[in-house]
Coordinates of C-alpha atoms in Angstrom, one line a residue:
X1 CA 0.0 0.0 0.0
X2 CA 2.8 2.4 0.9
X3 CA 4.8 1.5 -2.3
X4 CA 1.6 2.1 -4.3
X5 CA 1.2 5.5 -2.8
X6 CA 4.8 6.5 -3.6
X7 CA 4.5 5.1 -7.2
X8 CA 1.3 7.0 -7.8
X9 CA 2.7 10.3 -6.5
X10 CA 5.8 9.9 -8.6
X11 CA 3.8 9.0 -11.7
X12 CA 1.4 11.9 -11.3
X13 CA 4.3 14.4 -10.7
X14 CA 6.3 13.1 -13.7
X15 CA 3.3 13.3 -16.1
X16 CA 2.2 16.8 -15.0
X17 CA 5.8 18.1 -15.2
X18 CA 6.2 16.7 -18.7
X19 CA 2.9 18.2 -19.9
X20 CA 3.7 21.6 -18.5
X21 CA 7.1 21.7 -20.1
X22 CA 5.8 22.4 -23.6
X23 CA 2.1 23.1 -23.2
X24 CA 0.8 26.2 -24.9
X25 CA -1.8 27.7 -22.6
X26 CA -2.7 30.3 -25.2
X27 CA -4.3 27.6 -27.3
X28 CA -7.1 27.1 -24.7
X29 CA -10.5 28.5 -25.5
X30 CA -12.5 30.3 -22.7
X31 CA -14.5 27.3 -21.6
X32 CA -11.6 24.9 -21.8
X33 CA -9.4 27.3 -19.8
X34 CA -12.0 27.6 -17.0
X35 CA -12.5 23.8 -16.9
X36 CA -8.8 23.2 -16.7
X37 CA -8.4 25.7 -13.9
X38 CA -11.2 24.2 -11.8
X39 CA -9.6 20.7 -12.2
X40 CA -6.2 22.0 -11.1
X41 CA -7.8 23.7 -8.1
X42 CA -9.3 20.3 -7.1
X43 CA -6.0 18.6 -7.7
X44 CA -4.2 21.2 -5.6
X45 CA -6.6 20.7 -2.7
X46 CA -6.1 16.9 -2.9
X47 CA -2.3 17.3 -2.9
X48 CA -2.6 19.8 0.0
X49 CA -4.6 17.4 2.1
X50 CA -2.2 14.6 1.4
X51 CA 0.7 16.8 2.3
X52 CA -0.9 18.0 5.6
X53 CA -1.8 14.5 6.7
X54 CA 1.8 13.4 5.9
X55 CA 3.1 16.4 7.9
X56 CA 1.0 15.3 10.9
X57 CA 2.7 11.9 10.8
X58 CA 6.1 13.5 10.4
X59 CA 5.4 15.5 13.5
X60 CA 4.9 12.2 15.4
X61 CA 8.2 10.8 14.3
X62 CA 11.8 11.9 14.9
X63 CA 12.2 13.2 11.4
X64 CA 11.9 16.8 12.4
X65 CA 14.5 16.8 15.2
X66 CA 17.1 18.7 13.1
X67 CA 14.7 21.8 13.5
X68 CA 13.2 23.5 16.5
X69 CA 9.8 21.9 15.9
X70 CA 7.8 20.1 13.2
X71 CA 6.3 23.4 12.0
X72 CA 9.8 24.9 11.5
X73 CA 10.9 21.9 9.4
X74 CA 7.8 22.2 7.2
X75 CA 8.0 25.9 7.0
X76 CA 11.6 25.5 5.6
X77 CA 10.5 22.9 3.1
X78 CA 7.6 25.0 1.9
X79 CA 9.1 28.5 2.4
X80 CA 6.1 29.8 4.3
X81 CA 5.6 31.3 7.8
X82 CA 6.0 29.0 10.7
X83 CA 2.8 30.1 12.5
X84 CA 0.8 29.2 9.3
X85 CA 2.3 25.7 9.2
X86 CA 1.6 25.2 12.9
X87 CA -2.0 26.3 12.4
X88 CA -2.5 23.7 9.6
X89 CA -0.9 21.0 11.8
X90 CA -3.3 21.7 14.7
X91 CA -6.2 21.8 12.3
X92 CA -5.4 18.4 10.8
X93 CA -5.0 16.9 14.3
X94 CA -8.4 18.3 15.4
X95 CA -10.0 17.0 12.2
X96 CA -9.8 13.4 13.3
X97 CA -12.7 14.0 15.7
X98 CA -14.8 15.5 12.9
X99 CA -15.3 12.6 10.4
X100 CA -17.4 14.6 7.9
X101 CA -14.8 17.4 7.7
X102 CA -11.9 15.0 7.4
X103 CA -13.6 13.1 4.6
X104 CA -14.3 16.4 2.7
X105 CA -10.7 17.5 3.2
X106 CA -9.3 14.2 1.8
X107 CA -11.6 14.5 -1.2
X108 CA -10.2 18.0 -2.0
X109 CA -13.4 19.8 -1.1
X110 CA -11.6 22.2 1.3
X111 CA -8.5 24.3 0.9
X112 CA -6.4 25.1 4.0
X113 CA -8.2 28.4 4.7
X114 CA -11.6 26.7 4.6
X115 CA -10.4 23.8 6.7
X116 CA -9.1 26.0 9.4
X117 CA -12.4 27.9 9.6
X118 CA -14.6 24.7 9.4
X119 CA -12.6 22.9 12.1
X120 CA -12.7 25.9 14.4
X121 CA -16.5 26.2 14.1
X122 CA -17.2 22.4 14.1
X123 CA -15.2 21.9 17.3
X124 CA -17.6 24.3 18.9
X125 CA -20.7 22.6 17.4
X126 CA -20.0 19.2 15.8
X127 CA -23.7 19.0 14.7
X128 CA -23.1 21.8 12.2
X129 CA -20.5 19.9 10.1
X130 CA -22.9 19.3 7.1
X131 CA -24.1 22.9 7.1
X132 CA -20.5 24.3 7.3
X133 CA -19.3 22.0 4.4
X134 CA -22.2 23.2 2.3
X135 CA -21.4 26.8 3.1
X136 CA -17.7 26.2 2.2
X137 CA -18.8 25.0 -1.3
X138 CA -21.1 28.0 -2.2
X139 CA -20.1 31.0 -0.1
X140 CA -17.2 33.3 -0.9
X141 CA -14.4 33.2 1.7
X142 CA -15.3 36.4 3.7
X143 CA -19.0 35.4 3.9
X144 CA -17.9 31.8 4.9
X145 CA -15.8 33.2 7.7
X146 CA -18.8 35.2 9.0
X147 CA -20.9 32.0 8.9
X148 CA -18.3 30.1 10.8
X149 CA -18.0 33.0 13.4
X150 CA -21.8 32.8 13.9
X151 CA -21.7 29.1 14.5
X152 CA -18.9 29.5 17.1
X153 CA -20.8 32.4 18.6
X154 CA -24.1 30.4 18.9
X155 CA -22.3 27.4 20.4
X156 CA -20.3 29.1 23.1
X157 CA -21.4 31.4 25.9
X158 CA -20.4 35.0 25.7
X159 CA -17.9 34.6 28.5
X160 CA -16.3 31.5 26.8
X161 CA -15.9 33.3 23.5
X162 CA -14.3 36.3 25.1
X163 CA -12.0 34.3 27.4
X164 CA -10.8 32.1 24.6
X165 CA -10.0 35.1 22.3
X166 CA -8.4 37.0 25.2
X167 CA -6.1 34.1 26.1
X168 CA -4.9 33.9 22.5
X169 CA -4.4 37.7 22.1
X170 CA -1.1 38.9 20.8
X171 CA 0.6 41.7 18.8
X172 CA 3.8 40.9 17.0
X173 CA 6.1 43.0 15.0
X174 CA 9.2 42.5 12.8
X175 CA 11.1 43.9 9.9
X176 CA 10.7 41.9 6.6
X177 CA 13.5 41.3 4.0
X178 CA 12.4 44.4 2.1
X179 CA 13.1 46.5 5.2
X180 CA 9.4 47.2 5.9
X181 CA 8.0 47.2 9.5
X182 CA 5.3 44.6 9.8
X183 CA 2.5 44.0 12.4
X184 CA 0.4 41.0 13.1
X185 CA -2.2 40.8 15.9
X186 CA -5.0 38.8 17.4
X187 CA -7.6 40.4 19.6
X188 CA -11.1 39.8 21.0
X189 CA -13.8 41.0 18.6
X190 CA -14.7 43.7 21.2
X191 CA -11.1 45.0 21.1
X192 CA -11.0 44.8 17.3
X193 CA -14.3 46.7 17.0
X194 CA -12.9 49.4 19.3
X195 CA -9.6 49.6 17.3
X196 CA -11.4 49.9 14.0
X197 CA -13.8 52.5 15.5
X198 CA -10.9 54.6 16.8
X199 CA -9.1 54.4 13.4
X200 CA -12.2 55.4 11.4
X201 CA -12.0 59.2 12.0
X202 CA -8.3 59.2 11.0
X203 CA -9.0 57.0 7.9
X204 CA -11.7 59.5 6.8
X205 CA -9.1 62.3 7.1
X206 CA -6.6 60.3 5.0
X207 CA -9.3 59.7 2.4
X208 CA -10.2 63.4 2.4
X209 CA -6.6 64.4 1.8
X210 CA -6.3 61.9 -1.0
X211 CA -9.5 63.1 -2.6
X212 CA -8.3 66.8 -2.6
X213 CA -5.1 65.7 -4.4
X214 CA -7.2 64.0 -7.1
X215 CA -6.2 60.9 -9.0
X216 CA -2.5 61.3 -8.4
X217 CA -3.1 61.1 -4.6
X218 CA -5.4 58.1 -4.9
X219 CA -4.8 55.7 -2.0
X220 CA -5.9 52.1 -1.6
X221 CA -8.2 51.1 1.3
X222 CA -5.4 49.1 3.0
X223 CA -2.9 51.9 2.6
X224 CA -5.4 54.5 3.9
X225 CA -5.9 52.3 7.0
X226 CA -2.1 52.0 7.5
X227 CA -1.8 55.8 7.2
X228 CA -4.7 56.2 9.7
X229 CA -2.9 54.1 12.3
X230 CA 0.3 56.2 12.0
X231 CA -1.8 59.4 12.3
X232 CA -3.6 58.0 15.4
X233 CA -0.3 57.1 17.1
X234 CA 1.1 60.6 16.3
X235 CA -2.0 62.2 17.6
X236 CA -1.8 60.2 20.8
X237 CA 1.7 61.4 21.6
X238 CA 1.4 64.6 23.6
X239 CA 3.1 67.7 22.4
X240 CA 4.8 70.2 24.6
X241 CA 2.7 73.1 23.4
X242 CA -0.6 71.2 23.4
X243 CA -0.6 68.0 25.6
X244 CA -4.4 67.9 25.8
X245 CA -5.4 67.9 22.1
X246 CA -8.9 66.6 21.6
X247 CA -9.2 63.3 19.7
X248 CA -11.6 62.6 16.8
X249 CA -14.9 61.2 17.9
X250 CA -15.2 57.4 18.0
X251 CA -18.1 55.8 16.1
X252 CA -19.1 52.1 16.3
X253 CA -21.6 50.6 13.9
X254 CA -23.5 47.6 15.3
X255 CA -26.1 45.3 13.6
X256 CA -28.3 43.8 16.3
X257 CA -31.7 42.1 16.6
X258 CA -34.0 44.5 18.4
X259 CA -35.4 41.9 20.7
X260 CA -31.8 40.9 21.7
X261 CA -30.9 44.5 22.5
X262 CA -34.0 44.8 24.7
X263 CA -33.4 41.4 26.4
X264 CA -29.7 42.0 27.0
X265 CA -28.4 38.9 25.3
X266 CA -28.7 37.1 22.0
X267 CA -30.5 33.8 21.5
X268 CA -29.7 31.2 18.8
X269 CA -30.1 32.6 15.4
X270 CA -30.1 36.3 16.5
X271 CA -27.4 38.7 15.3
X272 CA -25.2 41.1 17.2
X273 CA -22.1 42.0 15.3
X274 CA -19.9 44.9 14.5
X275 CA -19.3 45.7 10.8
X276 CA -15.8 44.7 9.9
X277 CA -15.1 42.9 13.2
X278 CA -17.6 40.2 13.9
X279 CA -20.0 39.0 16.6
X280 CA -20.0 40.7 19.9
X281 CA -22.0 40.1 23.1
X282 CA -25.1 42.3 23.5
X283 CA -23.8 43.2 26.9
X284 CA -20.8 44.8 25.2
X285 CA -23.1 47.0 23.1
X286 CA -24.8 48.2 26.4
X287 CA -21.3 48.9 27.8
X288 CA -20.4 51.0 24.8
X289 CA -23.7 52.8 25.1
X290 CA -22.6 53.9 28.6
X291 CA -19.4 55.4 27.4
X292 CA -19.7 59.2 27.1
X293 CA -17.2 59.7 24.3
X294 CA -18.5 57.1 21.7
X295 CA -21.3 57.3 19.2
X296 CA -23.1 53.9 18.7
X297 CA -25.2 53.5 15.5
X298 CA -27.4 50.4 15.6
X299 CA -28.9 48.7 12.6
X300 CA -31.9 47.1 14.3
X301 CA -33.2 43.8 12.9
X302 CA -36.4 41.9 13.5
X303 CA -35.9 38.5 12.1
X304 CA -34.6 39.0 8.5
X305 CA -36.0 42.5 8.2
X306 CA -34.1 45.7 9.0
X307 CA -36.5 47.8 11.0
X308 CA -34.5 51.1 11.5
X309 CA -31.1 52.6 12.1
X310 CA -30.8 54.4 15.4
X311 CA -28.1 56.3 17.1
X312 CA -27.9 54.7 20.6
X313 CA -25.0 56.6 22.1
X314 CA -25.4 58.1 25.5
X315 CA -23.1 61.0 24.6
X316 CA -24.8 64.2 25.4
X317 CA -23.8 67.5 23.8
X318 CA -22.3 70.0 26.2
X319 CA -25.0 72.6 25.6
X320 CA -27.7 70.1 26.5
X321 CA -25.8 69.2 29.7
X322 CA -25.6 72.9 30.6
X323 CA -29.4 73.3 30.0
X324 CA -30.1 70.2 32.0
X325 CA -28.1 71.5 35.0
X326 CA -30.1 74.7 34.9
X327 CA -33.4 72.9 34.6
X328 CA -32.7 70.2 37.2
X329 CA -30.5 71.6 40.0
X330 CA -31.5 68.6 42.2
X331 CA -32.8 65.1 41.9
X332 CA -36.1 65.4 40.1
X333 CA -37.8 62.6 42.1
X334 CA -40.5 64.3 44.3
X335 CA -39.4 64.7 47.9
X336 CA -35.7 63.8 47.2
X337 CA -33.9 67.1 46.8
X338 CA -30.4 65.6 46.6
X339 CA -27.9 68.0 44.9
X340 CA -24.6 66.1 45.0
X341 CA -23.2 63.6 42.5
X342 CA -26.3 63.7 40.3
X343 CA -26.5 61.4 37.3
X344 CA -28.1 62.0 34.0
X345 CA -30.8 59.5 33.1
X346 CA -32.7 58.8 29.8
X347 CA -36.4 58.8 30.8
X348 CA -37.2 56.4 28.0
X349 CA -34.0 54.2 27.7
X350 CA -31.9 54.4 24.6
X351 CA -32.3 50.7 23.9
X352 CA -36.1 51.2 24.0
X353 CA -36.0 54.0 21.4
X354 CA -35.5 57.0 23.7
X355 CA -33.5 59.9 22.1
X356 CA -30.6 61.8 23.7
X357 CA -32.5 65.1 23.8
X358 CA -33.3 67.5 26.6
X359 CA -36.9 66.4 26.9
X360 CA -35.9 62.8 27.4
X361 CA -33.3 63.5 30.0
X362 CA -33.4 64.2 33.8
X363 CA -30.9 64.3 36.6
X364 CA -31.3 61.7 39.4
X365 CA -29.4 60.9 42.5
X366 CA -27.5 57.6 42.5
X367 CA -30.1 55.7 44.5
X368 CA -33.1 56.7 42.4
X369 CA -31.1 56.2 39.2
X370 CA -30.3 52.6 40.4
X371 CA -34.0 51.9 41.2
X372 CA -35.1 53.2 37.8
X373 CA -32.4 51.3 35.9
X374 CA -32.5 47.9 37.7
X375 CA -35.9 47.7 39.5
X376 CA -38.3 49.1 36.9
X377 CA -39.3 52.3 38.6
X378 CA -40.9 54.9 36.3
X379 CA -40.1 58.6 36.0
X380 CA -42.8 60.6 34.2
X381 CA -43.5 64.2 33.4
X382 CA -47.1 65.4 33.5
X383 CA -48.3 69.0 33.2
X384 CA -44.9 70.3 34.1
X385 CA -44.5 68.1 37.2
X386 CA -42.4 65.0 37.8
X387 CA -44.1 61.7 38.9
X388 CA -42.3 58.7 40.4
X389 CA -44.1 55.4 40.2
X390 CA -43.3 51.9 41.6
X391 CA -44.5 49.4 39.0
X392 CA -44.4 46.5 41.6
X393 CA -41.7 44.6 39.8
X394 CA -43.5 44.7 36.4
X395 CA -41.3 46.5 33.7
X396 CA -43.1 49.0 31.4
X397 CA -44.2 47.6 28.1
X398 CA -43.6 49.2 24.7
X399 CA -47.0 51.1 24.7
X400 CA -46.2 52.8 28.1
X401 CA -42.8 53.9 26.8
X402 CA -44.2 55.3 23.6
X403 CA -46.9 57.1 25.6
X404 CA -44.2 58.6 27.8
X405 CA -42.2 59.8 24.8
X406 CA -45.3 61.6 23.5
X407 CA -45.8 63.2 26.9
X408 CA -42.2 64.3 27.2
X409 CA -42.4 66.0 23.8
X410 CA -45.5 68.0 24.8
X411 CA -43.6 70.0 27.3
X412 CA -40.4 70.1 25.3
X413 CA -41.0 73.5 23.8
X414 CA -41.2 75.1 27.3
X415 CA -38.0 73.3 28.5
X416 CA -35.9 73.3 25.3
X417 CA -33.5 76.3 25.3
X418 CA -32.6 78.0 22.0
X419 CA -29.9 76.3 20.0
X420 CA -30.3 72.8 21.4

């Protein structure tokens, strides 16, 4: 059996080499060229699978001892990065517990990129092997990666996903043979989303500069992002004459099921992800919403339908904060009167559709803010007076919140200062 394997590999290699030596590819017609290319891709995948399985066996023997590790030997033989080789080896090892995936890999149905993604997702949920293999066949790579990420997201708890990604975090740098400084990193999706959001204002400035220069200054998307990172780092470094320079505003775009946002966590099949980064916990969206210096734009889904786009940031413009302090010098709950350490509250919460406007804001002491946020107490405004109601543990429904928004707007003209 072993001799037969060697003989077949040698014969295949000899025939293909001889054919390529004098084959005129310009003689191929359009249909023939595509058919040949597709067959070569299939052949390449089969050879890659055989090579990877052989590499796994080589790692179990003493054949790699002349190098630091099996991955280092294989990286030398193939002239490719060690970390990439190590990733393929670990993928092949894990594949033995996923029979459908291993069979597809041996048939040449998966390339290395797809195999790594499928194994990662199928390890989290082995029952999804058939679905993942079908997706690998029909979806383009980026879409396929998103599908694998969603399978992993649905199979693991939010804490498990974040802890796993956090344990594997890294940022590496080196200088390549061309003398270029290189970076490679791995972060949690939450950290990645925040990095991209922080880069976006600088990327827009780079794009604007290139646009003003016209075609000669045209910059690719990857180059613009690289320039944006350099600009952000330079901006972060304090200058002697202006150590407190304001930074560009951070904006994060989230796609989330409306029901998941209200509930506080996503169920199977629901989406909560950052554009360009991937799935994030709903709790993280709520955390971002509490940050005063970030704008959060949410694309709200209900099933497969996009219902609306909302700005759900809690950032409040300075002029509105000033007006609010003038209007509410003390906690607005009747009978409280506390004036120290007041907190700004959205009467109708942002995640329930409440806007960040003066008529939907009020100042509360820490105790009443806690009761309203966590125990369902209601703050209402009627005929210019504040009302504080204990719902008896029953949270307000959508109809009550919409009624309150209407009531808030009725007295807004009297409370809204000019220019807000």
